[in-house]
Structure formats: C-alpha cells, structure tokens
Coordinates of C-alpha atoms and ligand atoms in Angstrom, one line a residue:
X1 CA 102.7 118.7 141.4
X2 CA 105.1 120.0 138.5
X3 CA 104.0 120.2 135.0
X4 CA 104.9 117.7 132.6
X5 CA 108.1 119.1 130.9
X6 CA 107.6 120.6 127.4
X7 CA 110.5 118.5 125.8
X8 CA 112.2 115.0 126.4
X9 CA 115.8 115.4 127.7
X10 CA 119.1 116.9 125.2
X11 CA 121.9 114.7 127.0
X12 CA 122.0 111.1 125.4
X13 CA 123.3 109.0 128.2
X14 CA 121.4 106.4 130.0
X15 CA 121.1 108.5 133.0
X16 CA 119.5 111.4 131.1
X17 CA 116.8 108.7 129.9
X18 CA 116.0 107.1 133.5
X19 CA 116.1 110.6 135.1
X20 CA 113.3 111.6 132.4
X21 CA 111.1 108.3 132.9
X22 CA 111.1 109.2 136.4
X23 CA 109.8 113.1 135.7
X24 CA 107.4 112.3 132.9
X25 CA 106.5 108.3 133.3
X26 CA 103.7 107.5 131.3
X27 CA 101.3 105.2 132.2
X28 CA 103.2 101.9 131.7
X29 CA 102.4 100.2 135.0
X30 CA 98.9 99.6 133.3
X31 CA 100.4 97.3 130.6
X32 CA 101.3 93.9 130.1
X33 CA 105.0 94.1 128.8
X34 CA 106.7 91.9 127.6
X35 CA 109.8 90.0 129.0
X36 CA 113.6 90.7 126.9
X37 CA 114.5 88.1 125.3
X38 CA 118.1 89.0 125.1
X39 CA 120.1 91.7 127.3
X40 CA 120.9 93.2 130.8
X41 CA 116.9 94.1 131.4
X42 CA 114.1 92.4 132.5
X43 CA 111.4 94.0 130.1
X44 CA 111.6 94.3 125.8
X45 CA 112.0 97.9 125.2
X46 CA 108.8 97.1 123.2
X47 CA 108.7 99.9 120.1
X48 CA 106.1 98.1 117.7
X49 CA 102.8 99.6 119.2
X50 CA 102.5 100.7 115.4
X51 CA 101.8 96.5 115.0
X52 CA 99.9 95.2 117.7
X53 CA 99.4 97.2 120.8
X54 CA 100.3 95.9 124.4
X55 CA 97.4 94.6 126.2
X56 CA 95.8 96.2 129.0
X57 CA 96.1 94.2 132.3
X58 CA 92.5 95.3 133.4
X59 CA 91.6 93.4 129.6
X60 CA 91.7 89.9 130.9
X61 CA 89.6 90.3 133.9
X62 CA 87.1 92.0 131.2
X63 CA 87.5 89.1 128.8
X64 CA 87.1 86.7 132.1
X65 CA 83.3 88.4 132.5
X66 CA 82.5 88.0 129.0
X67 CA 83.1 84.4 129.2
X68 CA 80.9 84.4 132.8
X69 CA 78.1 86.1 131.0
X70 CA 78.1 83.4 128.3
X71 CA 78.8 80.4 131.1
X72 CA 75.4 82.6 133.1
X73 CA 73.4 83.5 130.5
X74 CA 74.1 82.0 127.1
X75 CA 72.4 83.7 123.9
X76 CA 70.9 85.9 126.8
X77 CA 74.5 87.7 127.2
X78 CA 73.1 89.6 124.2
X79 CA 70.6 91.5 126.3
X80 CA 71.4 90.5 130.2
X81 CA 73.9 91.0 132.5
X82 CA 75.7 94.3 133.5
X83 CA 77.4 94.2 130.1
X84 CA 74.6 92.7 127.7
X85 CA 76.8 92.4 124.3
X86 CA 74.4 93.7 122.1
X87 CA 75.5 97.3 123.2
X88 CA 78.6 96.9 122.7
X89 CA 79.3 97.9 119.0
X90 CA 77.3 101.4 119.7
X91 CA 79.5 101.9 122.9
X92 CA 82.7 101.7 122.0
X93 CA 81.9 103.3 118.6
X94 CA 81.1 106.3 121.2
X95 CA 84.4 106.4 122.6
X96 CA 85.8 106.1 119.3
X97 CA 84.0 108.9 117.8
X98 CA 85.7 111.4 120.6
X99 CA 89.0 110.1 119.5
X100 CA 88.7 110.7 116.0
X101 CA 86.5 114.2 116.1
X102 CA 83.7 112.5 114.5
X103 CA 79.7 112.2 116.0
X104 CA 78.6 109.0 117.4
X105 CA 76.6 108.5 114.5
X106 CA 79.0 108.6 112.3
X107 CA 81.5 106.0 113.9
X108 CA 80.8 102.6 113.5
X109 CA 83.1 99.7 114.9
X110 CA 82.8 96.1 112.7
X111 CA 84.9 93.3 110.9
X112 CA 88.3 94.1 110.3
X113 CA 90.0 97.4 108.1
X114 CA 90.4 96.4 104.6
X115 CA 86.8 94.4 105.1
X116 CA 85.6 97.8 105.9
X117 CA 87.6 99.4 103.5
X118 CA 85.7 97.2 100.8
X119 CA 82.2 98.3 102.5
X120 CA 82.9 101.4 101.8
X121 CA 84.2 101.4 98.4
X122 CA 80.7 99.6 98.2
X123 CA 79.0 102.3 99.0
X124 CA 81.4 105.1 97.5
X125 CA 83.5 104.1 94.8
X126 CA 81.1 104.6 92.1
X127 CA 83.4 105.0 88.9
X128 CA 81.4 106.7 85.9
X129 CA 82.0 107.7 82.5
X130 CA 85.7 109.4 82.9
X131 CA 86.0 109.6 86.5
X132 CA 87.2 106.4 88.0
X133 CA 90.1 106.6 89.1
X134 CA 91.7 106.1 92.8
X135 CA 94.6 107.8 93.7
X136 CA 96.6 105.8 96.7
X137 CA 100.3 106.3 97.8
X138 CA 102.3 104.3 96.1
X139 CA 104.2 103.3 99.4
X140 CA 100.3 102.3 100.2
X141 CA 99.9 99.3 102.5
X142 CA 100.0 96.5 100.5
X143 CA 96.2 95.4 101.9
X144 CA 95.2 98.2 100.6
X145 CA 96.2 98.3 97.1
X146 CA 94.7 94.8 96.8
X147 CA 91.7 96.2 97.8
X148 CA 91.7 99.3 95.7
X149 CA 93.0 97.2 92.6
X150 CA 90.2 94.6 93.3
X151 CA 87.4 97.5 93.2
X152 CA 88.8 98.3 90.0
X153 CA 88.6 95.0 88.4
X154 CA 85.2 94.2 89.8
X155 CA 84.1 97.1 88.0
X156 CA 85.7 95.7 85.1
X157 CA 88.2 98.3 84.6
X158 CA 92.1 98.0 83.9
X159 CA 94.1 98.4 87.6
X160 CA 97.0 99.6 86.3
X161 CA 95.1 102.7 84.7
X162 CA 92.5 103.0 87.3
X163 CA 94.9 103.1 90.3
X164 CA 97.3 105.9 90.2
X165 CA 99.8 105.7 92.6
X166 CA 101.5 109.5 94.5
X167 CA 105.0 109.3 94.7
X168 CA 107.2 111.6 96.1
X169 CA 109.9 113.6 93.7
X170 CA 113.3 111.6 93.1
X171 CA 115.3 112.3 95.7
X172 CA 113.0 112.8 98.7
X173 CA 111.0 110.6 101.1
X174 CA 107.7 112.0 101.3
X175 CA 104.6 113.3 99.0
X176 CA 104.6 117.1 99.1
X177 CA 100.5 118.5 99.5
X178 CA 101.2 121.2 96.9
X179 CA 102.2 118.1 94.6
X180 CA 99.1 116.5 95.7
X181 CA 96.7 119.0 95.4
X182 CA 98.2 120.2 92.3
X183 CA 97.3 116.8 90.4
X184 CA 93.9 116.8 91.9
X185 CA 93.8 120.7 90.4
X186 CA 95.1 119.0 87.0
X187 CA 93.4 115.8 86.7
X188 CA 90.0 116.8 88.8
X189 CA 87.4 114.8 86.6
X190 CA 89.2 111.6 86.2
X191 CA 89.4 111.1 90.0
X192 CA 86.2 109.0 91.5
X193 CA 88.1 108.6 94.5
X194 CA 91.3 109.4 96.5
X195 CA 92.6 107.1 99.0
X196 CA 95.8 107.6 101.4
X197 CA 97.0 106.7 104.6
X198 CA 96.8 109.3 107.3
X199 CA 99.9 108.8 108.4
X200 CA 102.2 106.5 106.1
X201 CA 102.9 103.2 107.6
X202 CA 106.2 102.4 106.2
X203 CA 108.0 106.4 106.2
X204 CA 105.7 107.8 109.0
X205 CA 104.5 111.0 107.2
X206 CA 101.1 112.3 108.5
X207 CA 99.0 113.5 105.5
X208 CA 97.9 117.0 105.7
X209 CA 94.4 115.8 105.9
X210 CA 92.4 118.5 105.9
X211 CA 94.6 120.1 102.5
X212 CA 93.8 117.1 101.0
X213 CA 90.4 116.6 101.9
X214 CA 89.2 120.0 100.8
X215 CA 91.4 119.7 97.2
X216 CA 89.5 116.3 96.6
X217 CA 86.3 117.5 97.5
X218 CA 87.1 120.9 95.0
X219 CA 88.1 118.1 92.8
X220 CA 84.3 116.5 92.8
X221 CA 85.7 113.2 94.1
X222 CA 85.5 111.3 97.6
X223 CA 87.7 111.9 100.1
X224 CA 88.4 108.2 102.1
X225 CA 91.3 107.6 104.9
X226 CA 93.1 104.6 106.0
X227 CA 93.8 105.8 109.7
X228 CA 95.5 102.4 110.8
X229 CA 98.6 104.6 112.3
X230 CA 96.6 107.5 112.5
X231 CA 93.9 106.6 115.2
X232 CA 95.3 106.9 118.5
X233 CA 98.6 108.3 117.4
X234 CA 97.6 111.8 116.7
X235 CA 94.3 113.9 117.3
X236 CA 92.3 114.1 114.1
X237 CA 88.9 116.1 113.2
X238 CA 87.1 114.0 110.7
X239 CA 83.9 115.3 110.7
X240 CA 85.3 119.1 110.6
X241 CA 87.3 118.3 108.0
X242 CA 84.7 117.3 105.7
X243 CA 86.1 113.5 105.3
X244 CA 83.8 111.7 103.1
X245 CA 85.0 108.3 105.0
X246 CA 87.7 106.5 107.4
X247 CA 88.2 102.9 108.1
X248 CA 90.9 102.1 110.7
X249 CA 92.1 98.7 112.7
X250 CA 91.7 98.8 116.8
X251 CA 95.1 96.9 117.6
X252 CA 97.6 99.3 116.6
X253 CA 97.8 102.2 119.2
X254 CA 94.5 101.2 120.3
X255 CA 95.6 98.4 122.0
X256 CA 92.5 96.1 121.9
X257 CA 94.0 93.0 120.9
X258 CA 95.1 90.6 118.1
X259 CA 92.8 90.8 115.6
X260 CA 90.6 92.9 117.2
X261 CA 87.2 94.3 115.1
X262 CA 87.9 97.6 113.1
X263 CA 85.9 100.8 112.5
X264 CA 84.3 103.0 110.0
X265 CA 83.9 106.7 110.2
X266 CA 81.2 107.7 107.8
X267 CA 80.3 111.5 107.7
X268 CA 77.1 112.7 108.2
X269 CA 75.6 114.0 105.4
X270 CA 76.0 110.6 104.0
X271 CA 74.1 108.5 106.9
X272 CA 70.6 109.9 106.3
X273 CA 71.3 109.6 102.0
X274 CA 68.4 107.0 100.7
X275 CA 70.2 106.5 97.8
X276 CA 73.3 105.4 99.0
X277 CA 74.1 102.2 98.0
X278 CA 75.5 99.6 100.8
X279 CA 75.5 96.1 100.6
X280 CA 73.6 94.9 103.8
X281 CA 73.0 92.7 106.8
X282 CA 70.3 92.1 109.8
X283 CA 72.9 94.1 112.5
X284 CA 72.4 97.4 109.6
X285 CA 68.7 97.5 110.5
X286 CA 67.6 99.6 113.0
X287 CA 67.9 97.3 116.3
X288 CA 64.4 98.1 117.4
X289 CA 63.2 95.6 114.7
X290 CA 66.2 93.6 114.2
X291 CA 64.6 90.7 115.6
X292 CA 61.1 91.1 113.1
X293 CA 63.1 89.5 110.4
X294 CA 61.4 92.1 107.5
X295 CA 62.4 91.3 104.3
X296 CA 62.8 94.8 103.4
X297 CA 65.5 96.0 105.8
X298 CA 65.3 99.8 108.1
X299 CA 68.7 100.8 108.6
X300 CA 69.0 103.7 110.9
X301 CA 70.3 106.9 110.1
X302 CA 74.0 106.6 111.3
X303 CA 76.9 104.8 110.3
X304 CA 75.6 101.8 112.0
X305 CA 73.4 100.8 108.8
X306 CA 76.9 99.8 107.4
X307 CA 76.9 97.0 110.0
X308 CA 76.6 93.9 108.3
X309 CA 76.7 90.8 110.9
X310 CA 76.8 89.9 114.4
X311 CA 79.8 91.5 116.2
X312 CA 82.4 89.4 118.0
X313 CA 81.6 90.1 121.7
X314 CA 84.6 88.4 122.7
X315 CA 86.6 90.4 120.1
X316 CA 85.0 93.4 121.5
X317 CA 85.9 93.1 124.6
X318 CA 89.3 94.1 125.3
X319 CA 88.1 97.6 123.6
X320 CA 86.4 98.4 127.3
X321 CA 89.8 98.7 128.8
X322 CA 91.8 100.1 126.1
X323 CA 89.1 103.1 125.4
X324 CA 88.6 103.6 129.2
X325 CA 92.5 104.6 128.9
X326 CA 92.0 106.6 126.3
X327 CA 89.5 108.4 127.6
X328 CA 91.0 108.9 131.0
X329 CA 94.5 110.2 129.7
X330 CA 93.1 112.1 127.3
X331 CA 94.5 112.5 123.1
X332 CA 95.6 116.0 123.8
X333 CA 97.9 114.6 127.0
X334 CA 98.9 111.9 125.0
X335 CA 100.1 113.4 121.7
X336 CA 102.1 116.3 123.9
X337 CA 103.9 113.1 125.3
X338 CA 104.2 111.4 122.4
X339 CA 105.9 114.7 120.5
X340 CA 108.7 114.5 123.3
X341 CA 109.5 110.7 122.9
X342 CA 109.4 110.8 119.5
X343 CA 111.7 114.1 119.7
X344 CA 114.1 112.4 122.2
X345 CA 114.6 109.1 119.9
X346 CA 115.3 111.5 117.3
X347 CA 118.2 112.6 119.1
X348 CA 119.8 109.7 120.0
X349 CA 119.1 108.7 116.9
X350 CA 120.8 111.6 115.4
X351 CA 123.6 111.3 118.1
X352 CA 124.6 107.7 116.2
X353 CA 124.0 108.7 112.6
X354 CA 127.1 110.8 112.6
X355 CA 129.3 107.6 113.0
X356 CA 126.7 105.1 111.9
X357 CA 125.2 104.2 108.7
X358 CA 121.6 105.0 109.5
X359 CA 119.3 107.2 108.4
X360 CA 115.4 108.6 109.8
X361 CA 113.1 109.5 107.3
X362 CA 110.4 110.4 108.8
X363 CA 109.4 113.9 108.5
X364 CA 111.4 115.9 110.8
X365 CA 108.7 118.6 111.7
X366 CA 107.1 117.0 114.8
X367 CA 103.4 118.3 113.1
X368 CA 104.3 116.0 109.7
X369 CA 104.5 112.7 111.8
X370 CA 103.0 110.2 114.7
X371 CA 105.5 108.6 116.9
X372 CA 107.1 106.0 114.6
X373 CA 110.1 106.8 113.1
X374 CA 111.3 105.0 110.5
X375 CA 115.4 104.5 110.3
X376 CA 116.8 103.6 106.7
X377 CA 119.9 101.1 107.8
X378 CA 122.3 102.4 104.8
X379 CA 125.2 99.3 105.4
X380 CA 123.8 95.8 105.8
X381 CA 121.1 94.0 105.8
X382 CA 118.2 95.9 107.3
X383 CA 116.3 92.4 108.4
X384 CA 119.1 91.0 110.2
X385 CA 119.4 94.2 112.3
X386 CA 116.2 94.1 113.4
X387 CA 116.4 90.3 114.5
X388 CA 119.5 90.8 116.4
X389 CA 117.5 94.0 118.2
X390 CA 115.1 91.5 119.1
X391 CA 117.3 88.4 120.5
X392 CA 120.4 89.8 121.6
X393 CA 119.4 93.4 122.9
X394 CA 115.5 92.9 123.6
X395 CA 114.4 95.5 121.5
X396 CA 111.6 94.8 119.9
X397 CA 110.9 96.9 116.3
X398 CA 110.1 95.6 112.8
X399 CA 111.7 95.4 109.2
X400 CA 109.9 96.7 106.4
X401 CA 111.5 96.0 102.8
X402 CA 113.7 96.7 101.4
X403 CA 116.1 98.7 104.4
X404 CA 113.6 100.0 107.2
X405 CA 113.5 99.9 110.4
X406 CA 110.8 100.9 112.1
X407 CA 110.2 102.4 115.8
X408 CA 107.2 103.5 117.4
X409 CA 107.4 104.9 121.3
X410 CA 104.0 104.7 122.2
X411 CA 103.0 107.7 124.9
X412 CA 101.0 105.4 126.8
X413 CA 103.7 102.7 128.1
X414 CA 106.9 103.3 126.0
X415 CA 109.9 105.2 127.7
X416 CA 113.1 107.5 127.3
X417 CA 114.6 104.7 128.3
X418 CA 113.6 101.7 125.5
X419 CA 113.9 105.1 123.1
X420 CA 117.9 105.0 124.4
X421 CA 117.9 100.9 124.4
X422 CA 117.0 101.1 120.9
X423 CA 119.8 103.6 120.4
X424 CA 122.4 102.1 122.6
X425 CA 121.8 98.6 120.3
X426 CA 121.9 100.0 117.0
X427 CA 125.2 100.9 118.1
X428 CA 126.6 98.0 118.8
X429 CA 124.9 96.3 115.8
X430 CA 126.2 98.8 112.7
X431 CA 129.6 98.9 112.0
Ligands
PLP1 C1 97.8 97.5 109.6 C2 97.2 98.0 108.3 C3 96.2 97.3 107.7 C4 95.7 96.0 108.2 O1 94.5 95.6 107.6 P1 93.6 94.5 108.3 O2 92.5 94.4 107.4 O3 93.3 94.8 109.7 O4 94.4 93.2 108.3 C5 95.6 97.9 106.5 N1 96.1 99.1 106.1 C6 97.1 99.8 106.7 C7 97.5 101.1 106.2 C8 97.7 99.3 107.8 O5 98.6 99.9 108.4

C-alpha cells in the first residue's frame, strides 16, 4: 500500500484530476450521489455538503429497521429490539463527543441548532447590570441573529445596543483575533456573552477558537459556538479549550439527513452546577425515574438534563450510519484529505481568476479554513451563475447574497475531479 499523498495535484487538466481520484479516492462508493442534471457526466459534481450532506446508502436499510421495530414492537421499540430507541440520544451523543473533543457527558444530541441555541442562552445568557451584551459576527447566520436579538428583547433590552456585531476592517474579508480579542480586552464588563460561528458560513474563516475562548473567558463572559460548518469539517477540542457551550446541526458534513436532530456541547463544570437555570422536560430527568412522573424533576449530571422531549427515533436514525463513517475514517484522516481538495480547488480556482472575474475569499492559510471556499463572482449576477452550474454543467454549489458562490469538497465523497468540474464550468460561464 502507498501513503496517501501529502498534496492534491499542481497540473489543472482533467487528466491530472482523474489520475488523483484514482491515487487518493475517498470514500465515495458509500454515498448516494446524485445524478447531473445538465453535462457530459453521469453524477452532479455535488459541492454543497456545507448544506445538506449526501446520504449514506447503508442509512435506508437503518431507517427500513426502525420502521420494523415500530411495525414489531410499537411503543415497545423504546426498550426492545436490537436497537431499542430509547438509547439512542446517549449513543450517538457518544460518537459525537469523540468528534468534537468533548466527554460523553457533556454532548447532548436534541431538536434542531438555533432551538438549542435558545436552550442554551436559557441557561447562559444571563444579562446583569452592565454586562449584557452579545457579541456575534456580523456576517452571522441569519438564524442566529434572530435568535441572539430575540434573547435580547425577551429580556427586555434594546437589540440594536445589546447585539454588537465583529466586522472585519474596510478592505478585508475576515475578523482579525487580535481585533477580537482586543475589544473583549476594551469592553470586558459589558460583554454577558460572545457568540460566533466556528467557521464562518458565508466567507469560510475558521475562528481561532481557543484565542477567543480564553480572551472571553479573561473577559468574565461566556464563551458559546455555532459549529454548524465546524462539526465534521475540522477536528476541534471543546472541552480543552475551556468552551462554555456549542450547539451544531447534524446534516451538514454529518450527513444524517434533512432536518436531522442537532446537538449541544455543554462543558463540564457546568453539568453538575445546581444553580444553573434550564428550562426543562421529562427526557432531562435522570432516565432511571423518567417513567415515576415526579413533580420535582432529577436531571442527571451531564448535558443530557438539557433534554427537553422525546427524541425523534426516526430522525435519529440515519446518525447510526453517518457516525459509523466517521468513526471508521477517522477526523484526523479526514481533514488531511480535506486540506488537499480544498488546496487543489484553490488552484484551479486560481488558474481561472487570472482571466476571469472571480475572486476566493476564503482565508488562504489552509489552518484559517474548512473545505468550503467561497468565490466572490466580480462581473454578473452571482445567482445566475450558480443556476446555470446546476442545470447546464451539473455542478451543484449555492449563492449566498449579494455575489458568493460557495463550494465545499467534502473528504468523504467529493473529488479532484467535481473540484476541476466546478472549475472547468465557471469558465465557460464568466466572460
Ligand atoms: C445551517 C446553520 C443553521 C441552521 O439552523 P437550524 O436551526 O438547523 O435550521 C444555523 N446557524 C448556522 C451558522 C448555520 O450554518
């Protein structure tokens, strides 16, 4: 066996792309992908796993058992069966938890990312006397500036002075973490809480997390992360890195389907806290006396008392698959695969720019960003790009207002080969 090569290929031709799907070929034969709906190939050069993840082809036989065990056992699924559904919140949050550096009981997987997001604002947005304020990017996803805006009001504060959106100098495309840590440094006591995507969903940027983390915490105020493009895109440490809390979405590059429930990383020294304030639900008490119906609830000492109500087990489902892929492949494998895709669109990329009116702006240090990069189209009508990608090339990536582009290679199942697609279009599509 040879060892997977350290960098994707330098020549831009299609050759150079199939020569290097056939030395380093991901894991794409385990994926449902979509058909082209326009072009010479067969298959979409499918580069919106940043969206919704491909599905697993072992997910339907898993779904198919779910639906046996209810047909078989009805409310008794919850506790019968090879797969009894009331386990499996605790076990994917397991698998979870080894994916994001966090402890199993710290990980909890529930409702959906901005419901989350509000559970834990709950529990840890606690504004008071000068300090309540939230600091957020202010290219933040727009679900989540709702929801920090919303905390705000229902605490009967002004949004617009409560929310104070980072953003980066005139000029350039990113926040800089000396200009981030240098407000926390200035205005400390005003902060209750800061806020920001992990790795930006609109430019790309990944945060320097743990910079940030420790100038909040020096700052006195909670340090909370949006991971939607974060989980399963690069290795992260939460728990080492002191993160107060994380909330993320499972069908991005965790492919587990439409939809599919989200998680909640809450760090340790919070899950044991009796005063922590949470609002509640029977699936937060302890599951040894779930069923007594107390009125006073016991919600165990991990992340799980932030449970509020009975989990989806068909949602769940398709997680058994997509974490069993995970775990097999392996983050480390995965983001050394990912840094040469993402490296190799970059080139082609970069190949075009010099005669097309395109521009990436995704950080260019491979340790500043995931897989997506994010292409400013500088002539036209960003929107109508990506549409003709879609129908007349079958390249599938996404328009973000008001000029971007955006394309993910996903280590799992993308290849050099959609990378050069994507490429090869845009050419014929810019004038
Ligand atoms: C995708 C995404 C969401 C989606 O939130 P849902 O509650 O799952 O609809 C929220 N925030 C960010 C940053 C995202 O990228």
């Amino acid at each position: 066996m040879t060892a997977a090569p350290t960098t994707g290929p330098d020549a831009t031709t299609e050759q150079a792309a199939l020569d290097a799907d056939g030395s380093d070929p991901g894991w794409r034969e385990l994926f449902v992908v979509p058909p082209a709906e326009g072009g010479p190939y067969p298959q979409a050069a499918y580069l919106v796993g940043n969206s919704l993840g491909l599905q697993p082809v072992a997910t339907r036989a898993d779904i198919l058992a779910d639906l046996d065990s209810w047909g078989r056992f009805g409310v008794e699924g919850f506790f019968d069966g090879e797969r009894p559904w009331q386990s499996y919140p605790q076990r994917f949050a397991a698998s979870m938890a080894g994916l994001i550096g966090a402890g199993p009981a710290e990980t909890v997987i529930m409702n959906s990312l901005t419901v989350n997001l509000h559970l834990m604002m709950a529990s840890f947005y606690r504004p008071r006397g000068e300090r309540v304020r939230i600091v957020v990017e202010d290219n933040t996803f727009p679900s989540d500036s709702y929801a920090v805006r919303s905390q705000a009001r229902w605490h009967g504060l002004d949004p617009d002075d409560a929310v104070v959106r980072l953003r980066p100098r005139p000029g350039e495309h990113h926040l800089r973490t000396d200009d981030v840590v240098d407000l926390l440094r200035r205005e400390g006591p005003t902060v209750a809480l800061v806020l920001l995507g992990a790795v930006n969903y609109h430019s790309g940027q990944l945060m320097d997390i743990p910079a940030i983390t420790r100038a909040t915490r020096e700052a006195g105020a909670v340090s909370g992360w949006d991971l939607a493009h974060a989980a399963g895109n690069i290795p992260l440490q939460l728990h080492d890195w002191d993160v107060d809390f994380a909330v993320w979405c499972m069908y991005k590059y965790l492919n587990s389907g439409p939809g599919a429930p989200g998680g909640a990383f809450v760090h340790e020294r919070h899950v044991d806290d009796p005063a922590m304030p949470r609002l509640e639900g029977w699936w937060g008490t302890d599951a040894a006396v779930r069923f007594r119906m107390d009125a006073i609830p016991q919600p165990p000492p991990t992340a799980d008392a932030w449970q509020v109500s009975t989990p989806s087990a068909l949602g769940l489902s398709p997680m058994r698959a997509a974490l069993d892929l995970f775990e097999t492949v392996g983050m480390t494998t995965l983001r050394e695969r990912s840094i040469r895709l993402t490296g190799y669109l970059e080139r082609v990329l970069d190949d075009i720019a010099a005669s097309r009116p395109l521009t990436v702006i995704t950080p260019r240090d491979p340790q500043q960003r995931g897989c997506q990069l994010s292409v400013r189209i500088d002539q036209g009508d960003a929107g109508e790009v990506a549409r003709r990608l879609r129908h007349e090339h079958g390249v599938i990536t996404d328009f973000r207002e008001p000029d971007i582009v955006r394309a993910a290679p996903v280590p799992l199942y993308s290849t050099y080969h959609d990378c050069w697609r994507f490429a090869d279009a845009l050419t014929r599509l810019l004038p």
